[in-house]
mmCIF file of N, CA and C in Angstrom:
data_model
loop_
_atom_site.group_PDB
_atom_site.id
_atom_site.type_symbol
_atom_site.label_atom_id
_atom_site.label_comp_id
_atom_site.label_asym_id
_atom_site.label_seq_id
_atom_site.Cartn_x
_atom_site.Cartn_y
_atom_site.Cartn_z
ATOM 1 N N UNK A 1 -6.117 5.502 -1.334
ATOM 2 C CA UNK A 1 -5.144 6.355 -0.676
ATOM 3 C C UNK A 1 -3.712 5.997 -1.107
ATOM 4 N N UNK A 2 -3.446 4.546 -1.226
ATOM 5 C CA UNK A 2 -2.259 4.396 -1.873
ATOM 6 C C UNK A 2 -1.688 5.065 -2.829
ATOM 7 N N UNK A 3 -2.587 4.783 -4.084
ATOM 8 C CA UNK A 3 -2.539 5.375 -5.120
ATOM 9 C C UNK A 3 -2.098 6.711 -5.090
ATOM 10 N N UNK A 4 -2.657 7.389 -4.388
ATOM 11 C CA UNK A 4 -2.462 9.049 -4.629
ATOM 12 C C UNK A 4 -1.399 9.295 -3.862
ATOM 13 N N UNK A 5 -1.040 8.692 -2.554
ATOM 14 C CA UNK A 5 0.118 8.823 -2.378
ATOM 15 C C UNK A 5 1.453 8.605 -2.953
ATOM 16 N N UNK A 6 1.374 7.595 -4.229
ATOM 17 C CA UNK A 6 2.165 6.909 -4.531
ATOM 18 C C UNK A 6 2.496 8.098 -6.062
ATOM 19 N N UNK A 7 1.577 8.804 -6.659
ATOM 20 C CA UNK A 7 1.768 9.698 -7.202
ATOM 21 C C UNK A 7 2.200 10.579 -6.636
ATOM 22 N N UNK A 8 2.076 11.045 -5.250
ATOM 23 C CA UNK A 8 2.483 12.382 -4.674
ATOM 24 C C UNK A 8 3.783 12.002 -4.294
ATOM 25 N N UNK A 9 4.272 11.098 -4.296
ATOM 26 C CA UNK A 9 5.900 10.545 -4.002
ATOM 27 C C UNK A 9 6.365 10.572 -5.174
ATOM 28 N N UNK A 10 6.002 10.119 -6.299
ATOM 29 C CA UNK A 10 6.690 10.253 -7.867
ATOM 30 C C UNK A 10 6.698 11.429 -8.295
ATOM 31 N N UNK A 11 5.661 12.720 -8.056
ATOM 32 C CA UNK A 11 5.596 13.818 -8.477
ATOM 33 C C UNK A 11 6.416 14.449 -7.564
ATOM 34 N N UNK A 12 6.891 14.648 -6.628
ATOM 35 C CA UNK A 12 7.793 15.068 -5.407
ATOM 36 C C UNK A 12 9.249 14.566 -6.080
ATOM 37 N N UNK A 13 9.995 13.804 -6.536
ATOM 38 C CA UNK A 13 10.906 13.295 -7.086
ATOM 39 C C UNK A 13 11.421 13.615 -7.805
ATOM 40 N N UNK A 14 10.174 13.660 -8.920
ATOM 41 C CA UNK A 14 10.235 14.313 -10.289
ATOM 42 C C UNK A 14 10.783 15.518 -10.184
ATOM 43 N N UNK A 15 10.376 16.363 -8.883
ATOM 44 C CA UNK A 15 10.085 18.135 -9.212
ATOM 45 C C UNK A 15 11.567 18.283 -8.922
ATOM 46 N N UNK A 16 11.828 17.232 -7.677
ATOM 47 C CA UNK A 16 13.003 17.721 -6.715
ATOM 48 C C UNK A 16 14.515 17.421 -8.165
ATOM 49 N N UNK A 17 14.124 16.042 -8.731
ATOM 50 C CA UNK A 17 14.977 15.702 -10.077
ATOM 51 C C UNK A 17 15.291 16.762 -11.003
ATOM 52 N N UNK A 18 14.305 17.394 -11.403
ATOM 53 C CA UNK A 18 13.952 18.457 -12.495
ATOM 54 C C UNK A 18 14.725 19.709 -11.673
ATOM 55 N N UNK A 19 14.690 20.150 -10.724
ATOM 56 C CA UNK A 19 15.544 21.273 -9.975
ATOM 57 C C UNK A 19 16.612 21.339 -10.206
ATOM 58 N N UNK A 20 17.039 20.171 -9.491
ATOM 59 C CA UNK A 20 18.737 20.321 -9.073
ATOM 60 C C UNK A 20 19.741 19.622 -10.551
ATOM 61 N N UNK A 21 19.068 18.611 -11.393
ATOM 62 C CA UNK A 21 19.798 18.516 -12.548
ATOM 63 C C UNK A 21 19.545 19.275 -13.309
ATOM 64 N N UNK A 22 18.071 19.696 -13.670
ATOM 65 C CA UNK A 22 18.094 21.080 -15.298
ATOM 66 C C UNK A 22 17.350 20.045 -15.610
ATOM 67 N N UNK A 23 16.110 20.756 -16.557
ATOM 68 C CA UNK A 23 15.526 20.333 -16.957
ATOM 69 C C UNK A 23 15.936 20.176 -18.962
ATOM 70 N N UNK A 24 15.351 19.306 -19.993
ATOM 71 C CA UNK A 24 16.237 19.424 -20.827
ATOM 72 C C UNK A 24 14.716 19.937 -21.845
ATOM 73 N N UNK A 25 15.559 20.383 -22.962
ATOM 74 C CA UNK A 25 14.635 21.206 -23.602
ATOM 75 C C UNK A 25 13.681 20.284 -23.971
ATOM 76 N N UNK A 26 12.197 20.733 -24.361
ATOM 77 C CA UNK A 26 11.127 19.635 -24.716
ATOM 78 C C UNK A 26 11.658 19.325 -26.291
ATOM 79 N N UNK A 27 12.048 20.158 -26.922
ATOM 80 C CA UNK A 27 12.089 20.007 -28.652
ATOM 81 C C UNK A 27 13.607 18.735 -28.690
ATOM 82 N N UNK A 28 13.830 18.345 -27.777
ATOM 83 C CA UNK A 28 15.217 17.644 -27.758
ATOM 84 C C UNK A 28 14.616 16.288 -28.256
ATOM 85 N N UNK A 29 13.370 15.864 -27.555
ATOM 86 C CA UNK A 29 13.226 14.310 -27.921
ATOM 87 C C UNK A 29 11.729 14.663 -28.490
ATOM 88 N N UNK A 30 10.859 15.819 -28.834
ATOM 89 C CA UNK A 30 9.619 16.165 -29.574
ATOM 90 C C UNK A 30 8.531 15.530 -29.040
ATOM 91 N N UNK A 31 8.705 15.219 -28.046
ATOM 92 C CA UNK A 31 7.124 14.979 -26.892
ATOM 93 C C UNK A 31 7.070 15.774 -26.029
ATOM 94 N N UNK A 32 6.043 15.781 -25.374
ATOM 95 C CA UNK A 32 5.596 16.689 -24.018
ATOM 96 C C UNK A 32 5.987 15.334 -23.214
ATOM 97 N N UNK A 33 5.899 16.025 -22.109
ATOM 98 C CA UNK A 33 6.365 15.832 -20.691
ATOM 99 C C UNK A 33 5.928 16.408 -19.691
ATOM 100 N N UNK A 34 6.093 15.386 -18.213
ATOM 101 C CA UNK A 34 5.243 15.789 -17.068
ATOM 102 C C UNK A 34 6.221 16.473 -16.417
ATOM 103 N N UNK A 35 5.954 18.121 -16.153
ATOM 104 C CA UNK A 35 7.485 18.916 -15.545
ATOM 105 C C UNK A 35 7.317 19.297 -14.150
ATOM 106 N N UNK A 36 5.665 18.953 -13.768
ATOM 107 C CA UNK A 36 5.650 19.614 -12.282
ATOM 108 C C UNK A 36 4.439 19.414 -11.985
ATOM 109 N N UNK A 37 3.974 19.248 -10.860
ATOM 110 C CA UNK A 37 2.784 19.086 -9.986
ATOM 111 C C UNK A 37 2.682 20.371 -9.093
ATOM 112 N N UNK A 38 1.392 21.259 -8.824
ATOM 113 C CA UNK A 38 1.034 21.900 -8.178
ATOM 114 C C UNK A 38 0.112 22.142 -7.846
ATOM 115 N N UNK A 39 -0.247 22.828 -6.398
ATOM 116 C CA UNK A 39 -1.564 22.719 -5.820
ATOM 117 C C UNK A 39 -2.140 24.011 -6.510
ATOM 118 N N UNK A 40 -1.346 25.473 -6.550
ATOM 119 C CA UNK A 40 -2.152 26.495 -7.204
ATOM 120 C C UNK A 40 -1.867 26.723 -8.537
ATOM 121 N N UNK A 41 -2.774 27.523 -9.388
ATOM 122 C CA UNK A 41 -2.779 27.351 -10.638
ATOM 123 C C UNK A 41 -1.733 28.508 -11.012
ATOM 124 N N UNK A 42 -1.493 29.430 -10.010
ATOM 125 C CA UNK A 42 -0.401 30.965 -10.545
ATOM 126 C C UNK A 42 0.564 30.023 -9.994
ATOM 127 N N UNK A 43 0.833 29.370 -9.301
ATOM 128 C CA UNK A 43 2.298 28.402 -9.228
ATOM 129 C C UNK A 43 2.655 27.728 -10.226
ATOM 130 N N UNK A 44 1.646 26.736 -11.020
ATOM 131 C CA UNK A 44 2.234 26.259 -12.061
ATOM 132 C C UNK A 44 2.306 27.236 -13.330
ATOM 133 N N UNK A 45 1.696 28.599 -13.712
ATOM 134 C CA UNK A 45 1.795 29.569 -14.760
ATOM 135 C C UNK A 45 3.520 30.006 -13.980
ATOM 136 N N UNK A 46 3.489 30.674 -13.431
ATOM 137 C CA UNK A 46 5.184 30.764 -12.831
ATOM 138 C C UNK A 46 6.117 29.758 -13.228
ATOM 139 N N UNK A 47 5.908 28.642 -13.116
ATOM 140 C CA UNK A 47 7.167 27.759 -13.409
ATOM 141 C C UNK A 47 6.858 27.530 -14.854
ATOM 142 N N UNK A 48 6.077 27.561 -15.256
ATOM 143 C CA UNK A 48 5.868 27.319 -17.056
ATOM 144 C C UNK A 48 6.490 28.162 -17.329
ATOM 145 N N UNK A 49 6.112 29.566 -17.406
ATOM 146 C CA UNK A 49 6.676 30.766 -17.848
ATOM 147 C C UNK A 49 8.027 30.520 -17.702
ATOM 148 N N UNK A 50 8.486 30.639 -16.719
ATOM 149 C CA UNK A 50 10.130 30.764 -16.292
ATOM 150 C C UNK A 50 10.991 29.380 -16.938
ATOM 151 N N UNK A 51 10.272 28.344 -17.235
ATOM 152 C CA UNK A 51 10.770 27.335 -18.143
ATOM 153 C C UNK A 51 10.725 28.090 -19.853
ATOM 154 N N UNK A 52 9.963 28.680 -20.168
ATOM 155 C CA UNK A 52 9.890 29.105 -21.541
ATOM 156 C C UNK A 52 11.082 30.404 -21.402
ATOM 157 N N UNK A 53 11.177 31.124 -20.281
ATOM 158 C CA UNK A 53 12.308 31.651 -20.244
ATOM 159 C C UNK A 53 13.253 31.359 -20.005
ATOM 160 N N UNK A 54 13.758 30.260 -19.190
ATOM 161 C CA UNK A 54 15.110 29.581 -19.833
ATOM 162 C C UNK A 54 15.354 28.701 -20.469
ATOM 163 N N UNK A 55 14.807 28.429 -21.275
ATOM 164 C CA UNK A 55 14.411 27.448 -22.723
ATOM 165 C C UNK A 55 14.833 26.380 -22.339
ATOM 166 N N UNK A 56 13.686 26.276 -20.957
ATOM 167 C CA UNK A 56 13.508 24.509 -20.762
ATOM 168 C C UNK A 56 13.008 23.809 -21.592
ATOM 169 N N UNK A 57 12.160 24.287 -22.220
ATOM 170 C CA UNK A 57 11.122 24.016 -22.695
ATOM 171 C C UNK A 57 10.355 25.163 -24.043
ATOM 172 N N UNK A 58 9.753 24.680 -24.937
ATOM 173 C CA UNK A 58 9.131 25.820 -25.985
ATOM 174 C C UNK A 58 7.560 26.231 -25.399
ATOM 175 N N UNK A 59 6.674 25.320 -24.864
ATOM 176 C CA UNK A 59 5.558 25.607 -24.429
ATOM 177 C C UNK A 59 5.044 24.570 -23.497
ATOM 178 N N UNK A 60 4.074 25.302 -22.653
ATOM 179 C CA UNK A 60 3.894 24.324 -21.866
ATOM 180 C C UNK A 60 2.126 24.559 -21.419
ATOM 181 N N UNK A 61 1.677 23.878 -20.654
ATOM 182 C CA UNK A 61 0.269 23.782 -20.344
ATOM 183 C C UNK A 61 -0.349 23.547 -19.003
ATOM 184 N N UNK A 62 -0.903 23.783 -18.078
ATOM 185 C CA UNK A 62 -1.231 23.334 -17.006
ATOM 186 C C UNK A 62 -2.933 23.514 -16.958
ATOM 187 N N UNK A 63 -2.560 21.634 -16.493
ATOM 188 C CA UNK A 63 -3.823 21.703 -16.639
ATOM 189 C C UNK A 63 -4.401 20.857 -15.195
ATOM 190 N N UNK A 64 -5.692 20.800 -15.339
ATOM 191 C CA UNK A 64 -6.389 20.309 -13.639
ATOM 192 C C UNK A 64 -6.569 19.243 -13.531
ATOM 193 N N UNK A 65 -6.247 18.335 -12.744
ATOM 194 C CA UNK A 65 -6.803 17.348 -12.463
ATOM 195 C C UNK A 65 -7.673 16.897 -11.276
ATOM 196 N N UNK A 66 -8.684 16.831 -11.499
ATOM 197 C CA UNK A 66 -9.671 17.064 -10.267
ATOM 198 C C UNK A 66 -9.734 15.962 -9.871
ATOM 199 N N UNK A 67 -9.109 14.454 -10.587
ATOM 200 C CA UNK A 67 -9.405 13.204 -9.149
ATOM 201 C C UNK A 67 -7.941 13.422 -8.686
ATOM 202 N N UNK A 68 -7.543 14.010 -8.612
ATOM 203 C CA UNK A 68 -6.022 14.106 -7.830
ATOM 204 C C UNK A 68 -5.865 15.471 -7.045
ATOM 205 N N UNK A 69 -6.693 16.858 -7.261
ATOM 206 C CA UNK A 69 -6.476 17.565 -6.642
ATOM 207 C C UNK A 69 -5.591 18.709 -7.188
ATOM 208 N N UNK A 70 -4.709 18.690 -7.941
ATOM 209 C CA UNK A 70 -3.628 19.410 -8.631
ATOM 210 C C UNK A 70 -3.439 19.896 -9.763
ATOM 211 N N UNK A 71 -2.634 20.708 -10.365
ATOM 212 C CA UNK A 71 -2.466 21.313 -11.317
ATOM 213 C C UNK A 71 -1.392 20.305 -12.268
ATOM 214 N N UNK A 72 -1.283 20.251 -13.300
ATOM 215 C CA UNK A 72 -0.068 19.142 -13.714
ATOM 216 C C UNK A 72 0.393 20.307 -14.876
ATOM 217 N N UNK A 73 1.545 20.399 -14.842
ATOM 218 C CA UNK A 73 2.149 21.442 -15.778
ATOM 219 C C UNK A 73 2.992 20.060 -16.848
ATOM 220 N N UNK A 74 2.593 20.532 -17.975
ATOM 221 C CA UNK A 74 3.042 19.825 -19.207
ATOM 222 C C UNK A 74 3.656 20.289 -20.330
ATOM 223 N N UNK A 75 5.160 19.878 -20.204
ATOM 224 C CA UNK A 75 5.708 20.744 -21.568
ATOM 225 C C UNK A 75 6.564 20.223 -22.205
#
Protein backbone atom coordinates (compact mmCIF):
# COMPACT_ATOMS: atom_id res chain seq x y z
CA UNK A 1 0.00 0.00 0.00
CA UNK A 2 2.86 2.25 0.56
CA UNK A 3 4.19 1.85 -2.55
CA UNK A 4 1.23 2.77 -4.57
CA UNK A 5 0.53 5.46 -2.56
CA UNK A 6 3.78 6.81 -2.81
CA UNK A 7 3.40 6.75 -6.67
CA UNK A 8 -0.02 8.28 -6.47
CA UNK A 9 1.67 11.28 -4.55
CA UNK A 10 4.57 11.57 -7.22
CA UNK A 11 2.12 11.22 -10.08
CA UNK A 12 -0.27 13.94 -8.44
CA UNK A 13 2.83 16.40 -8.35
CA UNK A 14 4.01 15.63 -11.48
CA UNK A 15 0.50 16.42 -13.17
CA UNK A 16 -0.14 19.43 -10.83
CA UNK A 17 3.96 20.56 -11.92
CA UNK A 18 3.29 19.90 -15.61
CA UNK A 19 -0.02 22.32 -15.45
CA UNK A 20 0.82 25.31 -13.95
CA UNK A 21 4.63 25.59 -15.32
CA UNK A 22 4.16 24.20 -19.18
CA UNK A 23 5.19 21.37 -20.11
CA UNK A 24 8.52 21.46 -22.39
CA UNK A 25 8.65 19.99 -25.74
CA UNK A 26 9.71 16.13 -25.78
CA UNK A 27 12.21 16.73 -28.93
CA UNK A 28 14.07 19.35 -26.51
CA UNK A 29 16.13 16.69 -24.58
CA UNK A 30 15.02 13.41 -27.27
CA UNK A 31 13.57 11.01 -24.63
CA UNK A 32 10.11 10.20 -23.68
CA UNK A 33 8.76 11.11 -20.56
CA UNK A 34 6.18 10.39 -17.87
CA UNK A 35 3.44 13.40 -18.62
CA UNK A 36 0.40 12.12 -16.74
CA UNK A 37 -1.37 9.46 -14.84
CA UNK A 38 -4.99 8.56 -15.43
CA UNK A 39 -7.71 6.46 -14.35
CA UNK A 40 -9.69 6.55 -17.90
CA UNK A 41 -8.23 5.77 -21.09
CA UNK A 42 -10.36 8.86 -23.23
CA UNK A 43 -8.73 11.07 -20.39
CA UNK A 44 -5.36 10.25 -21.13
CA UNK A 45 -6.11 10.25 -25.36
CA UNK A 46 -7.45 14.00 -24.47
CA UNK A 47 -4.43 15.22 -22.81
CA UNK A 48 -2.05 13.48 -25.36
CA UNK A 49 -3.85 14.93 -28.16
CA UNK A 50 -4.06 18.44 -26.76
CA UNK A 51 -0.22 18.13 -25.88
CA UNK A 52 0.49 17.30 -29.65
CA UNK A 53 -1.64 20.33 -30.19
CA UNK A 54 0.24 22.65 -28.35
CA UNK A 55 3.50 21.21 -29.18
CA UNK A 56 4.16 19.91 -25.83
CA UNK A 57 5.22 17.28 -27.12
CA UNK A 58 5.58 15.39 -30.91
CA UNK A 59 3.90 12.04 -29.82
CA UNK A 60 2.79 10.42 -27.15
CA UNK A 61 1.36 6.94 -25.88
CA UNK A 62 -0.83 5.74 -23.17
CA UNK A 63 -0.48 2.91 -21.99
CA UNK A 64 -2.01 0.43 -18.98
CA UNK A 65 -0.72 -0.48 -16.18
CA UNK A 66 -2.60 -3.10 -14.52
CA UNK A 67 -0.46 -3.55 -11.14
CA UNK A 68 -1.19 0.06 -10.52
CA UNK A 69 -4.57 0.49 -11.91
CA UNK A 70 -3.97 3.45 -14.44
CA UNK A 71 -3.34 4.70 -17.63
CA UNK A 72 0.35 6.31 -17.87
CA UNK A 73 0.53 8.74 -20.79
CA UNK A 74 4.13 8.90 -22.26
CA UNK A 75 5.61 11.44 -24.47
Amino acid sequence: MRKVRAVLVSAVMLLGVSLTIGAAPAHADGGVRLAGIFRDHSECERIGTSGVTQNWWDDYSCVWEPRYGYYFLYA
